[in-house]
PDB file of N, CA and C in Angstrom:
ATOM      1  N   UNK A1323       0.654 -63.944 -17.521  1.00 97.00           N
ATOM      2  CA  UNK A1323       0.398 -64.420 -18.976  1.00 97.00           C
ATOM      3  C   UNK A1323       0.336 -66.065 -18.799  1.00 97.00           C
ATOM      4  N   UNK A1324      -0.431 -66.718 -19.783  1.00 98.00           N
ATOM      5  CA  UNK A1324      -0.512 -68.176 -19.681  1.00 98.00           C
ATOM      6  C   UNK A1324       0.253 -68.675 -20.828  1.00 98.00           C
ATOM      7  N   UNK A1325       1.017 -69.672 -20.572  1.00 98.00           N
ATOM      8  CA  UNK A1325       1.975 -70.309 -21.533  1.00 98.00           C
ATOM      9  C   UNK A1325       1.448 -71.762 -21.789  1.00 98.00           C
ATOM     10  N   UNK A1326       1.215 -72.318 -22.877  1.00 98.00           N
ATOM     11  CA  UNK A1326       0.836 -73.438 -23.452  1.00 98.00           C
ATOM     12  C   UNK A1326       1.649 -73.995 -24.660  1.00 98.00           C
ATOM     13  N   UNK A1327       2.303 -75.323 -24.252  1.00 98.00           N
ATOM     14  CA  UNK A1327       3.151 -75.716 -25.226  1.00 98.00           C
ATOM     15  C   UNK A1327       2.316 -77.061 -25.654  1.00 98.00           C
ATOM     16  N   UNK A1328       2.075 -77.303 -26.980  1.00 98.00           N
ATOM     17  CA  UNK A1328       1.325 -78.332 -27.413  1.00 98.00           C
ATOM     18  C   UNK A1328       2.263 -79.276 -28.362  1.00 98.00           C
ATOM     19  N   UNK A1329       2.324 -80.534 -28.267  1.00 95.00           N
ATOM     20  CA  UNK A1329       2.649 -81.353 -29.374  1.00 95.00           C
ATOM     21  C   UNK A1329       1.442 -82.215 -29.993  1.00 95.00           C
ATOM     22  N   UNK A1330       1.558 -82.906 -31.172  1.00 95.00           N
ATOM     23  CA  UNK A1330       0.387 -83.607 -31.760  1.00 95.00           C
ATOM     24  C   UNK A1330       0.003 -84.670 -30.649  1.00 95.00           C
ATOM     25  N   UNK A1331       0.842 -85.127 -29.766  1.00 95.00           N
ATOM     26  CA  UNK A1331       0.495 -86.143 -28.890  1.00 95.00           C
ATOM     27  C   UNK A1331      -0.121 -85.786 -27.628  1.00 95.00           C
ATOM     28  N   UNK A1332       0.354 -84.706 -26.986  1.00 96.00           N
ATOM     29  CA  UNK A1332      -0.123 -84.171 -25.813  1.00 96.00           C
ATOM     30  C   UNK A1332       0.371 -82.809 -25.464  1.00 96.00           C
ATOM     31  N   UNK A1333      -0.362 -82.216 -24.298  1.00 97.00           N
ATOM     32  CA  UNK A1333       0.133 -80.854 -23.785  1.00 97.00           C
ATOM     33  C   UNK A1333       1.350 -81.187 -22.883  1.00 97.00           C
ATOM     34  N   UNK A1334       2.504 -80.431 -23.404  1.00 96.00           N
ATOM     35  CA  UNK A1334       3.804 -80.365 -22.735  1.00 96.00           C
ATOM     36  C   UNK A1334       3.958 -79.456 -21.714  1.00 96.00           C
ATOM     37  N   UNK A1335       3.250 -78.412 -21.625  1.00 96.00           N
ATOM     38  CA  UNK A1335       3.448 -77.492 -20.667  1.00 96.00           C
ATOM     39  C   UNK A1335       2.120 -76.608 -20.552  1.00 96.00           C
ATOM     40  N   UNK A1336       1.667 -76.205 -19.347  1.00 97.00           N
ATOM     41  CA  UNK A1336       0.503 -75.268 -19.131  1.00 97.00           C
ATOM     42  C   UNK A1336       0.770 -74.570 -17.855  1.00 97.00           C
ATOM     43  N   UNK A1337       1.265 -73.408 -17.973  1.00 96.00           N
ATOM     44  CA  UNK A1337       1.693 -72.495 -16.669  1.00 96.00           C
ATOM     45  C   UNK A1337       1.474 -71.166 -16.798  1.00 96.00           C
ATOM     46  N   UNK A1338       1.515 -70.340 -15.766  1.00 97.00           N
ATOM     47  CA  UNK A1338       1.404 -68.869 -15.708  1.00 97.00           C
ATOM     48  C   UNK A1338       2.921 -68.351 -15.607  1.00 97.00           C
ATOM     49  N   UNK A1339       3.177 -67.621 -16.408  1.00 98.00           N
ATOM     50  CA  UNK A1339       4.503 -66.988 -16.637  1.00 98.00           C
ATOM     51  C   UNK A1339       4.705 -65.376 -16.662  1.00 98.00           C
ATOM     52  N   UNK A1340       5.775 -64.878 -16.296  1.00 96.00           N
ATOM     53  CA  UNK A1340       5.892 -63.375 -16.468  1.00 96.00           C
ATOM     54  C   UNK A1340       6.552 -62.941 -17.678  1.00 96.00           C
ATOM     55  N   UNK A1341       7.331 -63.870 -18.306  1.00 97.00           N
ATOM     56  CA  UNK A1341       8.074 -63.543 -19.774  1.00 97.00           C
ATOM     57  C   UNK A1341       8.307 -64.885 -20.406  1.00 97.00           C
ATOM     58  N   UNK A1342       8.411 -64.775 -21.677  1.00 98.00           N
ATOM     59  CA  UNK A1342       8.838 -66.045 -22.489  1.00 98.00           C
ATOM     60  C   UNK A1342       9.896 -65.628 -23.665  1.00 98.00           C
ATOM     61  N   UNK A1343      10.828 -66.369 -23.941  1.00 98.00           N
ATOM     62  CA  UNK A1343      11.790 -65.991 -24.897  1.00 98.00           C
ATOM     63  C   UNK A1343      11.763 -67.317 -25.978  1.00 98.00           C
ATOM     64  N   UNK A1344      11.450 -66.941 -27.314  1.00 98.00           N
ATOM     65  CA  UNK A1344      11.224 -67.811 -28.214  1.00 98.00           C
ATOM     66  C   UNK A1344      12.213 -67.812 -29.316  1.00 98.00           C
ATOM     67  N   UNK A1345      12.454 -69.027 -29.826  1.00 98.00           N
ATOM     68  CA  UNK A1345      13.603 -69.118 -31.108  1.00 98.00           C
ATOM     69  C   UNK A1345      12.834 -68.916 -32.354  1.00 98.00           C
ATOM     70  N   UNK A1346      12.342 -67.609 -32.740  1.00 96.00           N
ATOM     71  CA  UNK A1346      11.929 -67.417 -33.961  1.00 96.00           C
ATOM     72  C   UNK A1346      12.705 -67.596 -35.166  1.00 96.00           C
ATOM     73  N   UNK A1347      11.980 -67.890 -36.273  1.00 94.00           N
ATOM     74  CA  UNK A1347      12.717 -68.232 -37.603  1.00 94.00           C
ATOM     75  C   UNK A1347      13.653 -67.134 -37.855  1.00 94.00           C
ATOM     76  N   UNK A1348      13.272 -65.806 -37.579  1.00 93.00           N
ATOM     77  CA  UNK A1348      14.035 -64.629 -37.815  1.00 93.00           C
ATOM     78  C   UNK A1348      14.952 -64.151 -36.693  1.00 93.00           C
ATOM     79  N   UNK A1349      14.882 -65.047 -35.705  1.00 96.00           N
ATOM     80  CA  UNK A1349      15.680 -64.556 -34.387  1.00 96.00           C
ATOM     81  C   UNK A1349      14.974 -64.841 -33.257  1.00 96.00           C
ATOM     82  N   UNK A1350      15.711 -64.807 -32.143  1.00 97.00           N
ATOM     83  CA  UNK A1350      14.963 -65.008 -30.755  1.00 97.00           C
ATOM     84  C   UNK A1350      14.336 -63.733 -30.403  1.00 97.00           C
ATOM     85  N   UNK A1351      13.075 -63.893 -29.784  1.00 97.00           N
ATOM     86  CA  UNK A1351      12.612 -62.637 -29.341  1.00 97.00           C
ATOM     87  C   UNK A1351      11.588 -62.901 -28.083  1.00 97.00           C
ATOM     88  N   UNK A1352      11.371 -61.822 -27.423  1.00 97.00           N
ATOM     89  CA  UNK A1352      10.746 -61.977 -25.969  1.00 97.00           C
ATOM     90  C   UNK A1352       9.196 -61.600 -26.055  1.00 97.00           C
ATOM     91  N   UNK A1353       8.383 -62.200 -25.296  1.00 98.00           N
ATOM     92  CA  UNK A1353       6.955 -61.822 -25.088  1.00 98.00           C
ATOM     93  C   UNK A1353       6.796 -61.372 -23.735  1.00 98.00           C
ATOM     94  N   UNK A1354       6.367 -60.115 -23.510  1.00 97.00           N
ATOM     95  CA  UNK A1354       5.921 -59.664 -22.145  1.00 97.00           C
ATOM     96  C   UNK A1354       4.502 -59.467 -21.931  1.00 97.00           C
ATOM     97  N   UNK A1355       4.119 -59.195 -20.786  1.00 97.00           N
ATOM     98  CA  UNK A1355       2.644 -58.808 -20.678  1.00 97.00           C
ATOM     99  C   UNK A1355       2.322 -57.734 -21.529  1.00 97.00           C
ATOM    100  N   UNK A1356       1.044 -57.921 -22.111  1.00 96.00           N
ATOM    101  CA  UNK A1356       0.483 -56.555 -22.988  1.00 96.00           C
ATOM    102  C   UNK A1356       1.139 -56.774 -24.301  1.00 96.00           C
ATOM    103  N   UNK A1357       1.721 -57.851 -24.795  1.00 96.00           N
ATOM    104  CA  UNK A1357       2.505 -58.048 -26.091  1.00 96.00           C
ATOM    105  C   UNK A1357       1.388 -57.930 -27.127  1.00 96.00           C
ATOM    106  N   UNK A1358       1.559 -57.270 -28.436  1.00 97.00           N
ATOM    107  CA  UNK A1358       0.644 -57.220 -29.356  1.00 97.00           C
ATOM    108  C   UNK A1358       0.555 -58.691 -29.879  1.00 97.00           C
ATOM    109  N   UNK A1359      -0.725 -58.788 -30.632  1.00 97.00           N
ATOM    110  CA  UNK A1359      -1.019 -59.965 -31.166  1.00 97.00           C
ATOM    111  C   UNK A1359       0.063 -60.475 -32.077  1.00 97.00           C
ATOM    112  N   UNK A1360       0.480 -61.819 -32.060  1.00 96.00           N
ATOM    113  CA  UNK A1360       1.686 -62.149 -32.964  1.00 96.00           C
ATOM    114  C   UNK A1360       1.389 -63.662 -33.462  1.00 96.00           C
ATOM    115  N   UNK A1361       1.828 -64.130 -34.626  1.00 97.00           N
ATOM    116  CA  UNK A1361       1.841 -65.231 -35.119  1.00 97.00           C
ATOM    117  C   UNK A1361       3.104 -65.412 -35.823  1.00 97.00           C
ATOM    118  N   UNK A1362       4.002 -66.449 -35.425  1.00 97.00           N
ATOM    119  CA  UNK A1362       5.409 -66.586 -35.942  1.00 97.00           C
ATOM    120  C   UNK A1362       5.803 -68.021 -35.996  1.00 97.00           C
ATOM    121  N   UNK A1363       6.684 -68.355 -37.044  1.00 98.00           N
ATOM    122  CA  UNK A1363       7.056 -69.654 -37.048  1.00 98.00           C
ATOM    123  C   UNK A1363       8.398 -69.836 -36.201  1.00 98.00           C
ATOM    124  N   UNK A1364       8.764 -70.972 -35.671  1.00 98.00           N
ATOM    125  CA  UNK A1364       9.854 -71.135 -34.742  1.00 98.00           C
ATOM    126  C   UNK A1364      10.854 -72.099 -35.363  1.00 98.00           C
ATOM    127  N   UNK A1365      12.133 -72.013 -34.921  1.00 97.00           N
ATOM    128  CA  UNK A1365      13.222 -72.781 -35.432  1.00 97.00           C
ATOM    129  C   UNK A1365      13.786 -73.671 -34.195  1.00 97.00           C
ATOM    130  N   UNK A1366      14.491 -74.478 -34.306  1.00 97.00           N
ATOM    131  CA  UNK A1366      15.070 -75.316 -33.422  1.00 97.00           C
ATOM    132  C   UNK A1366      15.647 -74.595 -32.235  1.00 97.00           C
ATOM    133  N   UNK A1367      15.469 -74.912 -31.006  1.00 97.00           N
ATOM    134  CA  UNK A1367      16.090 -74.021 -29.999  1.00 97.00           C
ATOM    135  C   UNK A1367      15.252 -74.348 -28.800  1.00 97.00           C
ATOM    136  N   UNK A1368      15.238 -73.304 -27.840  1.00 97.00           N
ATOM    137  CA  UNK A1368      14.672 -73.331 -26.595  1.00 97.00           C
ATOM    138  C   UNK A1368      13.733 -72.311 -26.349  1.00 97.00           C
ATOM    139  N   UNK A1369      12.400 -72.813 -25.613  1.00 97.00           N
ATOM    140  CA  UNK A1369      11.606 -71.866 -25.291  1.00 97.00           C
ATOM    141  C   UNK A1369      11.985 -71.694 -23.597  1.00 97.00           C
ATOM    142  N   UNK A1370      12.384 -70.405 -23.406  1.00 98.00           N
ATOM    143  CA  UNK A1370      12.773 -70.067 -22.083  1.00 98.00           C
ATOM    144  C   UNK A1370      11.652 -69.228 -21.435  1.00 98.00           C
ATOM    145  N   UNK A1371      11.441 -69.443 -20.374  1.00 98.00           N
ATOM    146  CA  UNK A1371      10.281 -68.860 -19.672  1.00 98.00           C
ATOM    147  C   UNK A1371      10.321 -68.635 -18.069  1.00 98.00           C
ATOM    148  N   UNK A1372       9.824 -67.651 -17.556  1.00 97.00           N
ATOM    149  CA  UNK A1372       9.936 -67.427 -16.145  1.00 97.00           C
ATOM    150  C   UNK A1372       8.611 -67.606 -15.411  1.00 97.00           C
ATOM    151  N   UNK A1373       8.549 -68.797 -14.719  1.00 96.00           N
ATOM    152  CA  UNK A1373       7.092 -69.180 -14.168  1.00 96.00           C
ATOM    153  C   UNK A1373       6.887 -68.054 -13.041  1.00 96.00           C
ATOM    154  N   UNK A1374       5.602 -67.874 -12.875  1.00 95.00           N
ATOM    155  CA  UNK A1374       5.153 -66.927 -11.741  1.00 95.00           C
ATOM    156  C   UNK A1374       5.434 -67.464 -10.538  1.00 95.00           C
ATOM    157  N   UNK A1375       5.453 -68.682 -10.154  1.00 88.00           N
ATOM    158  CA  UNK A1375       5.781 -69.330  -8.926  1.00 88.00           C
ATOM    159  C   UNK A1375       7.169 -69.623  -8.658  1.00 88.00           C
ATOM    160  N   UNK A1376       8.319 -68.958  -9.347  1.00 86.00           N
ATOM    161  CA  UNK A1376       9.440 -69.657  -9.373  1.00 86.00           C
ATOM    162  C   UNK A1376      10.528 -68.393  -9.607  1.00 86.00           C
ATOM    163  N   UNK A1377      11.574 -68.037  -9.039  1.00 85.00           N
ATOM    164  CA  UNK A1377      12.608 -67.334  -9.302  1.00 85.00           C
ATOM    165  C   UNK A1377      13.587 -67.761 -10.424  1.00 85.00           C
ATOM    166  N   UNK A1378      13.490 -68.902 -10.817  1.00 89.00           N
ATOM    167  CA  UNK A1378      14.519 -69.504 -11.828  1.00 89.00           C
ATOM    168  C   UNK A1378      13.805 -69.610 -13.076  1.00 89.00           C
ATOM    169  N   UNK A1379      14.631 -69.244 -14.190  1.00 94.00           N
ATOM    170  CA  UNK A1379      14.189 -69.372 -15.540  1.00 94.00           C
ATOM    171  C   UNK A1379      14.371 -70.874 -15.981  1.00 94.00           C
ATOM    172  N   UNK A1380      13.134 -71.167 -16.634  1.00 96.00           N
ATOM    173  CA  UNK A1380      13.076 -72.698 -17.150  1.00 96.00           C
ATOM    174  C   UNK A1380      13.245 -72.672 -18.643  1.00 96.00           C
ATOM    175  N   UNK A1381      13.497 -73.795 -19.094  1.00 97.00           N
ATOM    176  CA  UNK A1381      13.669 -74.039 -20.598  1.00 97.00           C
ATOM    177  C   UNK A1381      13.136 -75.394 -21.125  1.00 97.00           C
ATOM    178  N   UNK A1382      12.579 -75.272 -22.311  1.00 96.00           N
ATOM    179  CA  UNK A1382      11.997 -76.399 -22.982  1.00 96.00           C
ATOM    180  C   UNK A1382      12.490 -76.442 -24.428  1.00 96.00           C
ATOM    181  N   UNK A1383      13.218 -77.568 -24.644  1.00 96.00           N
ATOM    182  CA  UNK A1383      13.710 -77.698 -26.022  1.00 96.00           C
ATOM    183  C   UNK A1383      12.651 -77.774 -27.119  1.00 96.00           C
ATOM    184  N   UNK A1384      12.766 -77.210 -28.319  1.00 96.00           N
ATOM    185  CA  UNK A1384      11.735 -77.338 -29.475  1.00 96.00           C
ATOM    186  C   UNK A1384      12.583 -77.656 -30.628  1.00 96.00           C
ATOM    187  N   UNK A1385      12.055 -78.435 -31.615  1.00 94.00           N
ATOM    188  CA  UNK A1385      12.623 -78.531 -33.037  1.00 94.00           C
ATOM    189  C   UNK A1385      11.922 -77.778 -33.901  1.00 94.00           C
ATOM    190  N   UNK A1386      11.265 -76.872 -33.583  1.00 95.00           N
ATOM    191  CA  UNK A1386      10.519 -75.973 -34.656  1.00 95.00           C
ATOM    192  C   UNK A1386       8.981 -75.973 -34.296  1.00 95.00           C
ATOM    193  N   UNK A1387       8.230 -75.163 -35.018  1.00 97.00           N
ATOM    194  CA  UNK A1387       6.658 -75.023 -34.739  1.00 97.00           C
ATOM    195  C   UNK A1387       6.273 -73.660 -35.059  1.00 97.00           C
ATOM    196  N   UNK A1388       5.332 -73.272 -34.254  1.00 98.00           N
ATOM    197  CA  UNK A1388       4.706 -72.014 -34.399  1.00 98.00           C
ATOM    198  C   UNK A1388       4.221 -71.454 -33.072  1.00 98.00           C
ATOM    199  N   UNK A1389       4.146 -70.086 -32.949  1.00 98.00           N
ATOM    200  CA  UNK A1389       3.587 -69.710 -31.753  1.00 98.00           C
ATOM    201  C   UNK A1389       2.650 -68.546 -32.146  1.00 98.00           C
ATOM    202  N   UNK A1390       1.665 -68.399 -31.189  1.00 98.00           N
ATOM    203  CA  UNK A1390       0.458 -67.489 -31.367  1.00 98.00           C
ATOM    204  C   UNK A1390       0.343 -66.717 -29.976  1.00 98.00           C
ATOM    205  N   UNK A1391       0.341 -65.407 -30.150  1.00 98.00           N
ATOM    206  CA  UNK A1391       0.240 -64.601 -28.945  1.00 98.00           C
ATOM    207  C   UNK A1391      -1.128 -63.855 -28.996  1.00 98.00           C
ATOM    208  N   UNK A1392      -2.247 -63.938 -28.079  1.00 98.00           N
ATOM    209  CA  UNK A1392      -3.175 -63.160 -28.056  1.00 98.00           C
ATOM    210  C   UNK A1392      -3.842 -62.884 -26.793  1.00 98.00           C
ATOM    211  N   UNK A1393      -3.919 -61.725 -26.294  1.00 97.00           N
ATOM    212  CA  UNK A1393      -4.471 -61.282 -25.052  1.00 97.00           C
ATOM    213  C   UNK A1393      -3.687 -62.026 -23.886  1.00 97.00           C
ATOM    214  N   UNK A1394      -2.297 -61.898 -23.915  1.00 97.00           N
ATOM    215  CA  UNK A1394      -1.600 -62.568 -22.774  1.00 97.00           C
ATOM    216  C   UNK A1394      -1.749 -63.931 -22.785  1.00 97.00           C
ATOM    217  N   UNK A1395      -2.017 -64.733 -23.746  1.00 98.00           N
ATOM    218  CA  UNK A1395      -2.032 -66.267 -23.918  1.00 98.00           C
ATOM    219  C   UNK A1395      -1.046 -66.628 -25.085  1.00 98.00           C
ATOM    220  N   UNK A1396      -0.185 -67.359 -24.692  1.00 98.00           N
ATOM    221  CA  UNK A1396       0.901 -67.614 -25.594  1.00 98.00           C
ATOM    222  C   UNK A1396       0.908 -69.209 -25.971  1.00 98.00           C
ATOM    223  N   UNK A1397       0.327 -69.569 -26.973  1.00 98.00           N
ATOM    224  CA  UNK A1397       0.290 -70.986 -27.417  1.00 98.00           C
ATOM    225  C   UNK A1397       1.372 -71.472 -28.430  1.00 98.00           C
ATOM    226  N   UNK A1398       2.309 -72.360 -28.155  1.00 98.00           N
ATOM    227  CA  UNK A1398       3.254 -72.775 -28.935  1.00 98.00           C
ATOM    228  C   UNK A1398       2.939 -74.427 -29.251  1.00 98.00           C
ATOM    229  N   UNK A1399       2.845 -74.475 -30.673  1.00 98.00           N
ATOM    230  CA  UNK A1399       2.619 -75.726 -31.262  1.00 98.00           C
ATOM    231  C   UNK A1399       3.880 -76.214 -31.898  1.00 98.00           C
ATOM    232  N   UNK A1400       4.354 -77.412 -31.308  1.00 95.00           N
ATOM    233  CA  UNK A1400       5.656 -78.116 -31.868  1.00 95.00           C
ATOM    234  C   UNK A1400       5.556 -79.488 -32.488  1.00 95.00           C
ATOM    235  N   UNK A1401       6.423 -79.873 -33.286  1.00 83.00           N
ATOM    236  CA  UNK A1401       6.304 -81.096 -33.910  1.00 83.00           C
ATOM    237  C   UNK A1401       6.786 -82.252 -33.211  1.00 83.00           C
TER     238      UNK A1401
END
């Protein structure tokens, strides 16, 4: 899967991942390969992701925003 995290100023992250955990407004949720299309608001928290080329889970703090999942492409827009 491809994970892209964008702010109004720049692209914060662009990498291949095996899984992503997001701080949804209704609670944390996971995105796995083959996930159904999704559009969700995000609250303050961490985007946790498993890069394809690493055995360690990484995290990126966010203060809120939105996520769109389509065809194994995860696009996160943060403020």
